[in-house]
Coordinates of C-alpha atoms and ligand atoms in Angstrom, one line a residue:
V1 CA 1.4 24.4 -4.3
I2 CA 0.7 20.8 -3.9
L3 CA -1.7 20.8 -6.8
G4 CA 1.0 22.4 -8.8
V5 CA 3.3 19.5 -8.0
G6 CA 0.5 17.1 -8.8
A7 CA 0.2 18.6 -12.3
V8 CA 3.5 17.1 -13.3
I9 CA 2.5 14.6 -15.8
Y10 CA 4.0 11.2 -15.5
D11 CA 5.9 11.1 -18.8
G12 CA 8.2 8.0 -18.2
Y13 CA 10.5 7.2 -21.1
S14 CA 9.3 7.7 -24.7
D15 CA 12.3 6.5 -26.5
R16 CA 11.4 2.8 -26.6
N17 CA 9.8 1.5 -29.7
P18 CA 6.4 0.4 -28.4
D19 CA 6.7 -2.8 -30.5
D20 CA 9.9 -3.9 -28.7
Q21 CA 9.5 -7.3 -27.1
F22 CA 11.1 -8.5 -23.9
V23 CA 14.1 -10.6 -25.1
P24 CA 16.4 -11.7 -22.2
D25 CA 20.0 -10.6 -22.8
P26 CA 22.4 -13.3 -21.5
E27 CA 24.9 -10.6 -20.7
K28 CA 22.6 -9.0 -18.2
K29 CA 21.4 -10.1 -14.8
T30 CA 17.8 -11.1 -14.3
L31 CA 16.1 -8.8 -11.8
V32 CA 12.8 -10.2 -10.5
I33 CA 10.5 -7.8 -8.7
L34 CA 7.6 -9.4 -6.6
G35 CA 4.5 -7.3 -6.1
T36 CA 2.9 -4.2 -7.7
G37 CA 2.3 -2.1 -4.6
W38 CA 3.9 1.1 -3.4
G39 CA 7.5 -0.3 -3.0
S40 CA 7.7 -2.3 -6.2
V41 CA 6.0 0.3 -8.4
S42 CA 8.2 3.2 -7.0
L43 CA 11.2 1.1 -7.8
L44 CA 9.9 0.4 -11.4
K45 CA 9.2 4.0 -11.9
K46 CA 12.8 5.1 -11.5
L47 CA 14.6 2.0 -12.5
D48 CA 16.6 2.1 -15.7
T49 CA 15.3 -1.2 -17.1
A50 CA 17.9 -1.2 -19.9
N51 CA 20.5 -2.5 -17.3
Y52 CA 18.8 -5.7 -16.4
N53 CA 16.4 -8.3 -17.7
V54 CA 13.5 -7.1 -15.5
V55 CA 10.6 -9.5 -14.6
V56 CA 7.7 -8.4 -12.5
I57 CA 5.4 -11.0 -10.8
S58 CA 2.3 -10.1 -9.0
P59 CA -1.2 -11.5 -8.5
R60 CA -2.6 -8.0 -9.1
N61 CA -2.0 -6.6 -12.6
Y62 CA -2.5 -3.0 -11.3
F63 CA -1.1 -0.5 -8.8
L64 CA -3.7 0.5 -6.2
F65 CA -3.6 4.0 -4.7
T66 CA -4.5 2.7 -1.2
P67 CA -4.9 6.0 0.7
L68 CA -8.2 6.6 -1.1
L69 CA -9.5 3.0 -0.7
P70 CA -11.8 4.0 2.2
S71 CA -13.6 6.4 -0.1
C72 CA -14.4 3.5 -2.5
T73 CA -16.4 1.7 0.2
T74 CA -19.2 4.3 -0.1
G75 CA -18.9 5.1 -3.8
N76 CA -17.5 8.6 -3.1
I77 CA -14.7 7.4 -5.5
E78 CA -15.2 4.6 -8.1
H79 CA -12.6 1.9 -7.7
R80 CA -11.1 2.1 -11.2
S81 CA -10.2 5.7 -10.6
I82 CA -7.5 4.6 -8.1
M83 CA -6.1 1.7 -10.2
E84 CA -3.3 2.0 -12.7
P85 CA -2.7 -1.1 -14.9
V86 CA 0.9 -2.4 -14.6
R87 CA 1.1 -3.0 -18.3
Q88 CA 0.4 0.7 -18.8
I89 CA 3.2 1.6 -16.4
L90 CA 5.6 -0.8 -18.1
R91 CA 4.8 0.4 -21.6
H92 CA 6.7 3.6 -20.8
K93 CA 9.9 2.0 -19.7
K94 CA 13.2 2.4 -21.6
A95 CA 13.6 -1.4 -22.1
A96 CA 10.8 -3.9 -22.2
V97 CA 9.9 -5.6 -19.0
K98 CA 8.2 -9.0 -18.6
F99 CA 5.1 -9.2 -16.4
Y100 CA 3.5 -12.4 -15.1
E101 CA 0.1 -12.1 -13.3
A102 CA 0.8 -14.8 -10.8
E103 CA 1.2 -15.5 -7.2
A104 CA 4.7 -16.3 -5.9
T105 CA 4.1 -19.4 -3.8
K106 CA 7.7 -20.2 -2.8
I107 CA 11.1 -18.5 -2.9
D108 CA 13.8 -21.1 -3.2
Y109 CA 16.7 -19.2 -1.7
E110 CA 19.3 -22.0 -2.3
R111 CA 18.4 -22.5 -6.0
K112 CA 17.6 -18.9 -6.7
V113 CA 14.2 -19.6 -8.2
I114 CA 10.7 -18.5 -7.5
R115 CA 7.7 -20.9 -7.8
I116 CA 4.7 -19.1 -9.3
S117 CA 1.1 -20.1 -9.7
D118 CA -1.5 -18.7 -12.0
N119 CA -4.1 -17.1 -9.8
S120 CA -6.7 -16.4 -12.4
D121 CA -10.0 -18.3 -12.7
I122 CA -9.2 -19.4 -16.2
K123 CA -6.3 -21.9 -16.2
G124 CA -4.2 -22.8 -19.2
T125 CA -2.3 -26.1 -19.6
I126 CA 0.5 -24.6 -17.5
S127 CA -0.6 -23.0 -14.3
E128 CA 2.5 -23.5 -12.2
T129 CA 6.1 -23.0 -13.0
E130 CA 9.5 -21.5 -11.9
V131 CA 11.2 -18.3 -12.6
P132 CA 15.0 -18.0 -12.0
Y133 CA 16.6 -14.8 -10.7
D134 CA 20.0 -13.3 -10.2
M135 CA 18.7 -10.4 -8.1
L136 CA 15.3 -10.4 -6.3
V137 CA 13.3 -7.6 -4.8
I138 CA 10.4 -8.7 -2.5
G139 CA 7.6 -6.1 -2.2
V140 CA 4.6 -8.4 -1.5
G141 CA 3.2 -6.4 1.4
A142 CA 1.4 -8.0 4.3
E143 CA -1.9 -9.7 5.0
N144 CA -4.6 -8.7 7.5
A145 CA -3.9 -9.4 11.1
T146 CA -6.6 -11.4 12.8
F147 CA -4.5 -12.6 15.8
G148 CA -6.3 -15.9 15.5
I149 CA -9.5 -14.4 17.0
P150 CA -12.3 -16.8 16.3
G151 CA -14.8 -15.8 13.6
V152 CA -13.0 -12.8 12.2
R153 CA -12.0 -14.3 8.9
E154 CA -15.5 -15.8 8.3
N155 CA -17.6 -12.9 9.3
S156 CA -15.8 -9.6 8.8
C157 CA -14.8 -7.5 5.9
F158 CA -11.2 -6.3 5.6
L159 CA -10.0 -3.1 3.9
K160 CA -6.8 -3.8 2.0
E161 CA -7.8 -4.6 -1.6
I162 CA -10.3 -3.4 -4.2
R163 CA -12.4 -6.5 -3.8
D164 CA -12.7 -5.6 0.0
A165 CA -13.9 -2.1 -0.7
Q166 CA -16.4 -3.6 -3.2
A167 CA -17.6 -6.2 -0.7
I168 CA -18.1 -3.5 1.9
R169 CA -20.0 -1.2 -0.5
T170 CA -22.4 -4.1 -1.4
K171 CA -22.8 -5.1 2.2
I172 CA -23.7 -1.6 3.5
M173 CA -26.5 -1.4 0.9
D174 CA -27.6 -5.0 1.7
C175 CA -27.9 -4.0 5.4
V176 CA -29.8 -0.8 4.6
E177 CA -32.3 -2.5 2.1
T178 CA -32.8 -5.4 4.5
A179 CA -33.5 -3.0 7.4
A180 CA -36.0 -1.2 5.2
F181 CA -37.8 -4.4 4.4
K182 CA -41.6 -4.5 5.0
D183 CA -42.5 -5.3 8.6
Q184 CA -38.8 -5.8 9.6
D185 CA -38.3 -6.6 13.3
S186 CA -37.4 -3.5 15.3
S187 CA -34.3 -5.0 17.1
E188 CA -33.2 -6.5 13.7
I189 CA -33.3 -3.0 12.2
D190 CA -31.0 -1.7 14.9
R191 CA -28.6 -4.6 14.4
L192 CA -28.6 -4.3 10.6
L193 CA -27.9 -0.6 10.8
H194 CA -25.1 -0.9 13.4
M195 CA -21.8 -0.7 11.5
V196 CA -18.9 -1.8 13.7
V197 CA -15.3 -1.0 12.9
V198 CA -12.5 -2.8 14.8
G199 CA -9.1 -1.0 14.9
G200 CA -8.6 2.7 15.7
G201 CA -5.6 3.2 13.3
P202 CA -5.9 5.4 10.3
T203 CA -7.8 2.8 8.2
G204 CA -10.5 2.3 10.8
V205 CA -10.9 6.0 11.5
E206 CA -11.0 7.0 7.8
F207 CA -13.6 4.3 7.1
A208 CA -15.8 5.3 10.0
G209 CA -15.7 8.9 8.8
E210 CA -16.6 8.0 5.2
L211 CA -19.4 5.8 6.4
R212 CA -21.0 8.5 8.5
D213 CA -20.8 11.0 5.6
F214 CA -22.5 8.5 3.3
F215 CA -25.4 8.2 5.7
D216 CA -25.7 11.9 6.5
E217 CA -25.4 13.0 2.9
D218 CA -27.1 10.3 0.9
I219 CA -29.0 7.6 2.8
K220 CA -30.8 10.1 5.0
K221 CA -32.3 11.7 1.8
L222 CA -33.1 8.4 0.1
I223 CA -34.5 6.3 3.0
P224 CA -35.3 8.9 5.7
E225 CA -37.5 6.4 7.7
I226 CA -34.5 4.3 8.8
S227 CA -31.8 7.0 9.1
P228 CA -32.2 7.9 12.8
R229 CA -31.3 4.3 13.7
F230 CA -28.1 4.2 11.8
K231 CA -25.1 3.9 14.1
V232 CA -21.3 3.6 13.7
T233 CA -19.1 2.2 16.5
L234 CA -15.3 2.2 16.5
I235 CA -13.6 -0.3 18.8
E236 CA -10.0 0.1 19.8
A237 CA -7.9 -2.0 22.3
L238 CA -5.6 0.9 23.2
P239 CA -6.6 4.0 25.3
T240 CA -6.8 6.2 22.2
V241 CA -7.4 6.1 18.5
L242 CA -4.7 7.3 16.0
P243 CA -1.8 6.7 18.4
M244 CA 0.7 7.9 15.7
F245 CA -0.8 11.4 15.7
S246 CA -0.1 14.1 18.3
K247 CA -2.3 14.4 21.4
Q248 CA -4.2 17.5 20.2
L249 CA -5.2 15.8 17.0
I250 CA -6.3 12.7 18.8
D251 CA -8.5 14.9 21.0
Y252 CA -9.8 16.7 17.9
T253 CA -10.6 13.4 16.2
E254 CA -12.4 12.1 19.3
S255 CA -14.5 15.3 19.7
T256 CA -15.3 15.4 15.9
F257 CA -16.5 11.8 16.1
K258 CA -18.7 12.7 19.0
E259 CA -20.3 15.4 16.9
E260 CA -20.7 13.0 14.1
H261 CA -22.3 10.4 16.4
I262 CA -19.6 7.9 15.9
E263 CA -19.2 6.1 19.2
I264 CA -15.6 5.3 20.1
K265 CA -15.0 2.4 22.5
T266 CA -11.4 2.5 23.6
K267 CA -9.7 0.0 26.0
T268 CA -12.0 -2.6 24.3
M269 CA -10.5 -5.7 22.8
V270 CA -12.5 -7.9 20.5
K271 CA -12.1 -11.5 21.6
K272 CA -14.7 -13.3 19.4
V273 CA -16.8 -12.7 16.4
T274 CA -20.0 -14.5 15.3
D275 CA -22.1 -13.8 12.3
K276 CA -24.2 -11.3 14.1
T277 CA -22.3 -10.2 17.2
V278 CA -18.9 -9.0 18.4
E279 CA -17.7 -10.1 21.9
A280 CA -15.2 -7.8 23.5
Q281 CA -13.4 -7.4 26.8
V282 CA -13.6 -3.9 28.3
T283 CA -11.1 -2.5 30.7
N284 CA -13.2 -0.3 33.1
P285 CA -11.9 2.9 34.7
D286 CA -11.2 1.0 38.0
G287 CA -9.1 -1.6 36.2
S288 CA -11.7 -4.3 36.3
K289 CA -12.6 -6.2 33.1
S290 CA -16.0 -7.0 31.7
I291 CA -17.3 -8.7 28.6
I292 CA -19.7 -7.0 26.3
T293 CA -21.7 -8.3 23.3
I294 CA -22.4 -5.9 20.4
P295 CA -24.8 -6.9 17.7
Y296 CA -23.8 -5.6 14.2
G297 CA -24.9 -5.6 10.6
L298 CA -21.6 -4.8 9.0
L299 CA -18.2 -5.5 10.7
V300 CA -15.0 -4.0 9.2
W301 CA -11.8 -5.4 10.6
A302 CA -8.8 -3.0 10.4
T303 CA -6.3 -4.1 13.0
G304 CA -3.1 -3.8 11.0
N305 CA -0.7 -6.2 9.3
A306 CA 0.5 -9.8 9.6
V307 CA 3.3 -11.6 7.8
R308 CA 2.4 -13.4 4.6
P309 CA 3.0 -17.3 4.4
L310 CA 5.5 -16.7 1.5
I311 CA 7.6 -14.5 3.7
K312 CA 7.3 -16.8 6.7
D313 CA 8.6 -19.7 4.5
L314 CA 11.5 -17.7 3.3
M315 CA 12.4 -16.6 6.8
S316 CA 12.5 -20.2 7.9
Q317 CA 15.1 -20.9 5.2
I318 CA 17.5 -18.2 6.3
P319 CA 19.0 -18.7 9.8
A320 CA 19.6 -15.0 10.3
Q321 CA 15.8 -14.4 9.9
R322 CA 14.6 -16.8 12.6
E323 CA 14.5 -14.2 15.3
S324 CA 12.5 -11.7 13.2
R325 CA 8.8 -11.7 14.0
R326 CA 7.2 -8.9 11.9
G327 CA 8.7 -9.6 8.5
L328 CA 12.0 -9.8 6.6
A329 CA 14.8 -8.0 8.6
V330 CA 16.8 -5.8 6.2
N331 CA 20.0 -3.9 6.6
E332 CA 20.4 -0.2 5.8
Y333 CA 20.7 -0.9 2.1
L334 CA 17.4 -2.9 2.3
V335 CA 19.3 -6.2 1.7
V336 CA 17.5 -9.1 3.4
Q337 CA 19.8 -10.0 6.3
G338 CA 21.6 -13.4 5.9
A339 CA 20.7 -13.6 2.2
R340 CA 22.6 -12.9 -1.0
D341 CA 21.1 -10.9 -3.8
I342 CA 17.7 -10.4 -2.1
W343 CA 16.2 -7.0 -1.2
A344 CA 12.9 -6.3 0.5
V345 CA 10.7 -3.2 0.5
G346 CA 7.4 -2.1 2.0
D347 CA 5.2 -3.9 4.5
C348 CA 7.0 -7.2 4.2
A349 CA 10.3 -5.7 5.3
V350 CA 11.4 -4.7 8.7
A351 CA 13.6 -1.7 8.4
G352 CA 12.7 0.1 11.6
Y353 CA 9.9 2.2 10.2
A354 CA 6.0 2.1 10.4
P355 CA 4.5 0.0 7.6
T356 CA 3.2 3.0 5.5
A357 CA 2.9 3.8 1.8
Q358 CA 5.3 6.7 2.3
V359 CA 8.0 4.4 3.7
A360 CA 7.5 1.8 0.9
A361 CA 7.6 4.5 -1.8
Q362 CA 10.9 5.9 -0.5
E363 CA 12.4 2.4 -0.2
G364 CA 11.4 1.6 -3.8
G365 CA 13.0 4.9 -5.0
F366 CA 16.2 4.2 -3.0
L367 CA 16.5 0.7 -4.6
A368 CA 16.1 2.2 -8.1
R369 CA 19.0 4.5 -7.4
L370 CA 21.0 1.7 -5.9
F371 CA 20.5 -0.6 -8.9
N372 CA 21.0 2.2 -11.5
N373 CA 24.3 2.9 -9.7
M374 CA 25.3 -0.7 -9.5
A375 CA 24.9 -1.1 -13.2
K376 CA 26.9 2.1 -13.9
T377 CA 29.7 0.8 -11.5
E378 CA 29.9 -2.5 -13.4
E379 CA 30.1 -0.7 -16.7
M380 CA 32.8 1.6 -15.5
E381 CA 34.8 -1.2 -13.9
S382 CA 34.9 -3.2 -17.1
R383 CA 35.8 -0.1 -19.1
I384 CA 38.7 0.5 -16.7
K385 CA 39.8 -3.1 -17.0
E386 CA 39.7 -2.8 -20.8
L387 CA 41.7 0.5 -20.8
S388 CA 44.3 -1.0 -18.4
S389 CA 44.9 -3.9 -20.8
N390 CA 45.2 -1.4 -23.7
L391 CA 47.8 0.4 -21.7
N392 CA 50.1 -2.6 -22.1
L393 CA 49.1 -3.2 -25.7
K394 CA 49.4 0.4 -27.0
P395 CA 52.3 2.0 -25.1
G396 CA 52.2 5.0 -27.6
N397 CA 48.8 6.3 -26.2
T398 CA 49.8 6.0 -22.5
A399 CA 49.0 9.6 -21.4
E400 CA 45.6 9.7 -23.1
I401 CA 44.6 6.3 -21.7
T402 CA 45.9 7.1 -18.2
A403 CA 43.9 10.3 -18.1
E404 CA 40.7 8.4 -19.1
I405 CA 41.3 5.8 -16.5
E406 CA 41.9 8.4 -13.8
S407 CA 38.7 10.3 -14.8
L408 CA 36.7 7.0 -14.7
E409 CA 38.1 6.1 -11.4
K410 CA 37.1 9.5 -10.0
Q411 CA 33.6 9.0 -11.3
L412 CA 33.5 5.5 -10.0
R413 CA 34.3 6.6 -6.5
R414 CA 31.5 9.0 -6.7
V415 CA 29.0 6.5 -8.1
K416 CA 30.0 3.8 -5.6
D417 CA 29.5 6.1 -2.7
I418 CA 25.8 5.4 -2.1
K419 CA 24.5 6.5 1.3
P420 CA 22.4 4.0 3.2
F421 CA 18.6 4.3 3.0
N422 CA 17.3 7.1 5.2
Y423 CA 13.6 7.6 5.5
S424 CA 12.4 11.2 5.5
H425 CA 9.0 11.5 7.1
Q426 CA 6.8 14.1 5.4
G427 CA 3.9 13.7 7.8
S428 CA 0.7 11.9 8.4
L429 CA -2.8 12.6 7.2
A430 CA -6.2 11.2 7.9
Y431 CA -9.7 12.0 6.9
I432 CA -12.1 12.0 9.9
G433 CA -15.5 12.7 8.2
S434 CA -17.8 15.7 7.7
E435 CA -15.2 17.3 5.4
K436 CA -12.5 17.5 8.2
A437 CA -9.1 16.0 8.3
V438 CA -6.1 15.8 10.6
A439 CA -2.5 16.4 9.6
D440 CA 0.8 16.1 11.4
I441 CA 3.2 17.6 8.9
A442 CA 7.0 17.5 9.3
W443 CA 8.1 21.1 9.2
L444 CA 11.7 22.3 9.6
N445 CA 12.9 20.3 12.6
G446 CA 9.5 19.9 14.2
N447 CA 5.9 19.0 13.5
V448 CA 2.9 21.1 12.5
A449 CA -0.4 19.7 13.7
S450 CA -3.6 20.9 12.1
G451 CA -7.2 19.7 11.9
G452 CA -10.4 20.9 10.3
K453 CA -11.9 21.9 7.0
L454 CA -8.8 23.6 5.7
T455 CA -6.8 20.5 6.5
Y456 CA -9.4 18.6 4.5
L457 CA -8.7 20.7 1.5
F458 CA -5.0 20.1 2.0
W459 CA -5.7 16.3 2.4
R460 CA -7.6 16.4 -0.9
S461 CA -4.9 18.3 -2.8
A462 CA -2.1 16.1 -1.3
Y463 CA -3.8 12.9 -2.3
L464 CA -4.7 14.2 -5.7
S465 CA -1.1 15.2 -6.3
M466 CA 0.1 11.8 -5.1
C467 CA -2.2 9.8 -7.5
F468 CA -0.1 7.6 -9.8
S469 CA -1.0 9.2 -13.2
T470 CA -2.8 12.2 -14.6
R471 CA -5.6 9.8 -15.7
N472 CA -6.1 8.7 -12.0
R473 CA -6.0 12.4 -10.9
V474 CA -8.7 13.4 -13.4
L475 CA -10.9 10.4 -12.6
V476 CA -10.7 11.0 -8.8
A477 CA -11.4 14.7 -9.2
L478 CA -14.4 13.9 -11.5
D479 CA -15.7 11.3 -8.9
W480 CA -15.6 14.0 -6.2
I481 CA -17.5 16.4 -8.3
K482 CA -20.0 13.7 -9.4
A483 CA -20.7 12.6 -5.8
K484 CA -21.2 16.3 -4.7
L485 CA -23.6 17.0 -7.6
Y486 CA -25.6 13.8 -7.8
G487 CA -24.9 12.0 -4.6
R488 CA -23.2 8.6 -4.3
D489 CA -24.5 5.8 -6.3
V490 CA -26.4 3.5 -3.9
S491 CA -27.2 0.7 -6.4
R492 CA -25.8 -2.7 -5.5
Ligands
NAD1 P1 -2.8 0.0 12.7 O1 -1.9 -1.0 13.0 O2 -2.4 1.4 12.6 O3 -4.0 0.1 13.8 C1 -4.7 -1.1 14.2 C2 -5.3 -0.9 15.6 O4 -6.1 -2.0 15.9 C3 -4.3 -0.7 16.7 O5 -4.5 0.6 17.3 C4 -4.6 -1.9 17.6 O6 -4.5 -1.5 19.0 C5 -6.1 -2.2 17.3 N1 -6.4 -3.6 17.6 C6 -5.7 -4.7 17.3 N2 -6.4 -5.8 17.7 C7 -7.5 -5.4 18.2 C8 -8.7 -6.0 18.8 N3 -8.7 -7.4 18.9 N4 -9.7 -5.3 19.3 C9 -9.7 -4.0 19.2 N5 -8.6 -3.3 18.6 C10 -7.6 -4.0 18.2 O7 -3.6 -0.5 11.4 P2 -4.1 0.3 10.1 O8 -5.0 1.5 10.4 O9 -4.6 -0.7 9.1 O10 -2.7 0.9 9.5 C11 -1.7 0.0 9.1 C12 -0.4 0.9 8.7 O11 -0.7 1.7 7.6 C13 -0.1 1.8 9.9 O12 1.3 1.9 9.9 C14 -0.7 3.1 9.4 O13 0.0 4.2 9.9 C15 -0.6 3.0 7.9 N6 -1.7 3.8 7.3 C16 -1.6 5.1 7.3 C17 -2.7 5.8 6.7 C18 -2.6 7.3 6.7 O14 -1.6 7.9 7.1 N7 -3.7 8.0 6.4 C19 -3.8 5.2 6.3 C20 -3.9 3.8 6.4 C21 -2.9 3.1 6.9

């Protein structure tokens, strides 16, 4: 069924002449959208761009299908298969949209302008400028949380962007080839082949599973002499991994990891990282605490989100935001509290939901409906105004004009009646390795929990159907087939 849904081809709008250029219309408001992640792209997908002068600003000129990012770290999926160029997305919109590949460095809330900086390696004569807005949507996401723990930034790999997945893929093979070097020291082989993942949320769990698969399915065949010494450890500060899943799925994940020889160290909080070791504080069963030192070859840091400096700066400009800690506090219409004409979606917004792709996508869709409605409302209101003045000028047509006004007012009431944003949770999914997945799916008024091989097929079909475009879908499916038939590509 899910595959069937997935087969719906993204057709966008086809009635725009592809040669049309973006020409700002002084009659229309300028709507600036920051970011090209889940929130912003879901908004763009459904927004009627003919109503506004739409400008998109993002340092990334593509949308990234993040749920499959852990699969890119081992080459199970090639990174370009989960990227969709923004310009390709915009090409299909009804009215042309302006895109700037740039980093927003400051939002000047009083002057209603955004300072942007060219983030590419090649700089032209102008590399910094300002973009004014009438309406602003912030969907810039979050950065990796390090909690100020010494050595994390310098020594670990994150798993948020394509370049992170590429860095991990290179580093895994670097560790493997160095471990296989002639006469390599025995303790050094153990260190190099010890892959440590910090953070037992879905990112850490999925990555650990992918890593184990890679070794069991490919490295074992290619470099059998080192394979028995390969080890994966997952470190989590809380008593369990995947706290957002139901108890039975947590237990299932933990027992599956045991079978896969992935060691889980719960109640273990990393306090310090050096270039070769992780220092962590363990809470023992009797409540006492001890410090352990774990040597590693690759360290992946997946401990969740932190607020970006751009957002922190904006929050400092708005008195109503000073109490907020996790991001921009928004109301039930996703309006940034204490600000005029600014909305926020996704991981940079605090709307009372977990920072997931699912939430961001629904928020983006909601804003598209809101903005489409707002434009319709304005159009109707001005038509009513025009008709009302005609009523005085052309007394002969009174009945006809009055009927039109009444009908418009009725429609207006309907259009204006937009319900607040209400997140509908469809469920959570996570891959846990050896072709098994766990799923907590919202069903009627409850939850259905399932784990195993069938759930893995469901996981695959669900993610395939959620890919941005048919092109992405085909590429991902081909990557899976390719990896199955020929193994993952281990070249660096
Ligand atoms: P997370 O916030 O879900 O998990 C991070 C974990 O790191 C926490 O359990 C925390 O206790 C632990 N941690 C923090 N500091 C630590 C330390 N010093 N030592 C040891 N452990 C430490 O992070 P995530 O997995 O990156 O996910 C971020 C968000 O994205 C979440 O809302 C998640 O649900 C969502 N997400 C969902 C999926 C999915 O549904 N498949 C996949 C990826 C992300």
